[in-house]
Amino acid sequence: MSLELRVIELESRQAFQDDTIQALNDVLVEQGRVIERLQLQMAELIKRYEEVVGQYGGEGEQAPPPHY
């Protein structure tokens, strides 16, 4: 294989790898956004849950069963 063909092959591989790295980076950025959204939603759900538990009492505040 001539030097010129080897250089062309290496340049082709590099271009493919650059595209792959960019695609992986795009996916990683999107996953970061999704995780951030999910964390915000989870925090909101926890807040709502704690409000409901506060209004109706937690498990520890329930009256004992009638047979006690």
Short mmCIF file of C-alpha atoms in Angstrom, two decimals:
data_model
loop_
_atom_site.label_atom_id
_atom_site.label_comp_id
_atom_site.label_asym_id
_atom_site.label_seq_id
_atom_site.Cartn_x
_atom_site.Cartn_y
_atom_site.Cartn_z
CA MET A 1 0.00 0.00 0.00
CA SER A 2 1.45 3.32 -0.99
CA LEU A 3 2.00 6.15 1.43
CA GLU A 4 -0.67 8.25 -0.27
CA LEU A 5 -3.28 5.49 0.11
CA ARG A 6 -2.35 5.04 3.76
CA VAL A 7 -2.74 8.77 4.40
CA ILE A 8 -6.13 8.77 2.66
CA GLU A 9 -7.23 5.78 4.75
CA LEU A 10 -6.10 7.47 7.97
CA GLU A 11 -7.86 10.71 7.05
CA SER A 12 -11.02 8.76 6.29
CA ARG A 13 -10.86 6.98 9.63
CA GLN A 14 -10.25 10.24 11.44
CA ALA A 15 -13.27 11.86 9.78
CA PHE A 16 -15.43 8.89 10.77
CA GLN A 17 -14.13 9.02 14.34
CA ASP A 18 -14.77 12.77 14.52
CA ASP A 19 -18.37 12.18 13.43
CA THR A 20 -18.77 9.41 15.99
CA ILE A 21 -17.35 11.55 18.79
CA GLN A 22 -19.69 14.41 17.88
CA ALA A 23 -22.69 12.08 17.83
CA LEU A 24 -21.72 10.65 21.22
CA ASN A 25 -21.27 14.14 22.61
CA ASP A 26 -24.72 15.16 21.36
CA VAL A 27 -26.27 12.13 23.06
CA LEU A 28 -24.40 12.87 26.28
CA VAL A 29 -25.59 16.48 26.32
CA GLU A 30 -29.19 15.40 25.73
CA GLN A 31 -28.95 12.80 28.50
CA GLY A 32 -27.69 15.51 30.84
CA ARG A 33 -30.72 17.64 30.03
CA VAL A 34 -33.06 14.70 30.59
CA ILE A 35 -31.43 13.90 33.94
CA GLU A 36 -31.75 17.52 35.03
CA ARG A 37 -35.45 17.56 34.11
CA LEU A 38 -36.02 14.28 35.95
CA GLN A 39 -34.27 15.61 39.05
CA LEU A 40 -36.51 18.68 39.05
CA GLN A 41 -39.61 16.52 38.61
CA MET A 42 -38.48 14.20 41.41
CA ALA A 43 -37.91 17.15 43.74
CA GLU A 44 -41.40 18.47 42.95
CA LEU A 45 -42.95 15.04 43.58
CA ILE A 46 -41.14 14.71 46.90
CA LYS A 47 -42.35 18.16 47.90
CA ARG A 48 -45.95 17.28 47.01
CA TYR A 49 -45.69 13.95 48.83
CA GLU A 50 -44.40 15.64 51.97
CA GLU A 51 -47.25 18.16 51.80
CA VAL A 52 -49.83 15.38 51.54
CA VAL A 53 -48.24 13.42 54.37
CA GLY A 54 -48.19 16.60 56.46
CA GLN A 55 -51.89 17.22 55.85
CA TYR A 56 -53.07 13.70 56.59
CA GLY A 57 -50.40 12.56 59.00
CA GLY A 58 -47.58 10.14 58.44
CA GLU A 59 -47.54 6.43 59.07
CA GLY A 60 -46.13 6.95 62.57
CA GLU A 61 -49.12 9.08 63.56
CA GLN A 62 -51.81 6.51 62.78
CA ALA A 63 -53.99 5.29 65.62
CA PRO A 64 -53.38 1.72 66.75
CA PRO A 65 -55.79 -0.94 65.49
CA PRO A 66 -59.00 -1.40 67.55
CA HIS A 67 -57.87 -4.63 69.22
CA TYR A 68 -55.22 -2.81 71.29
#
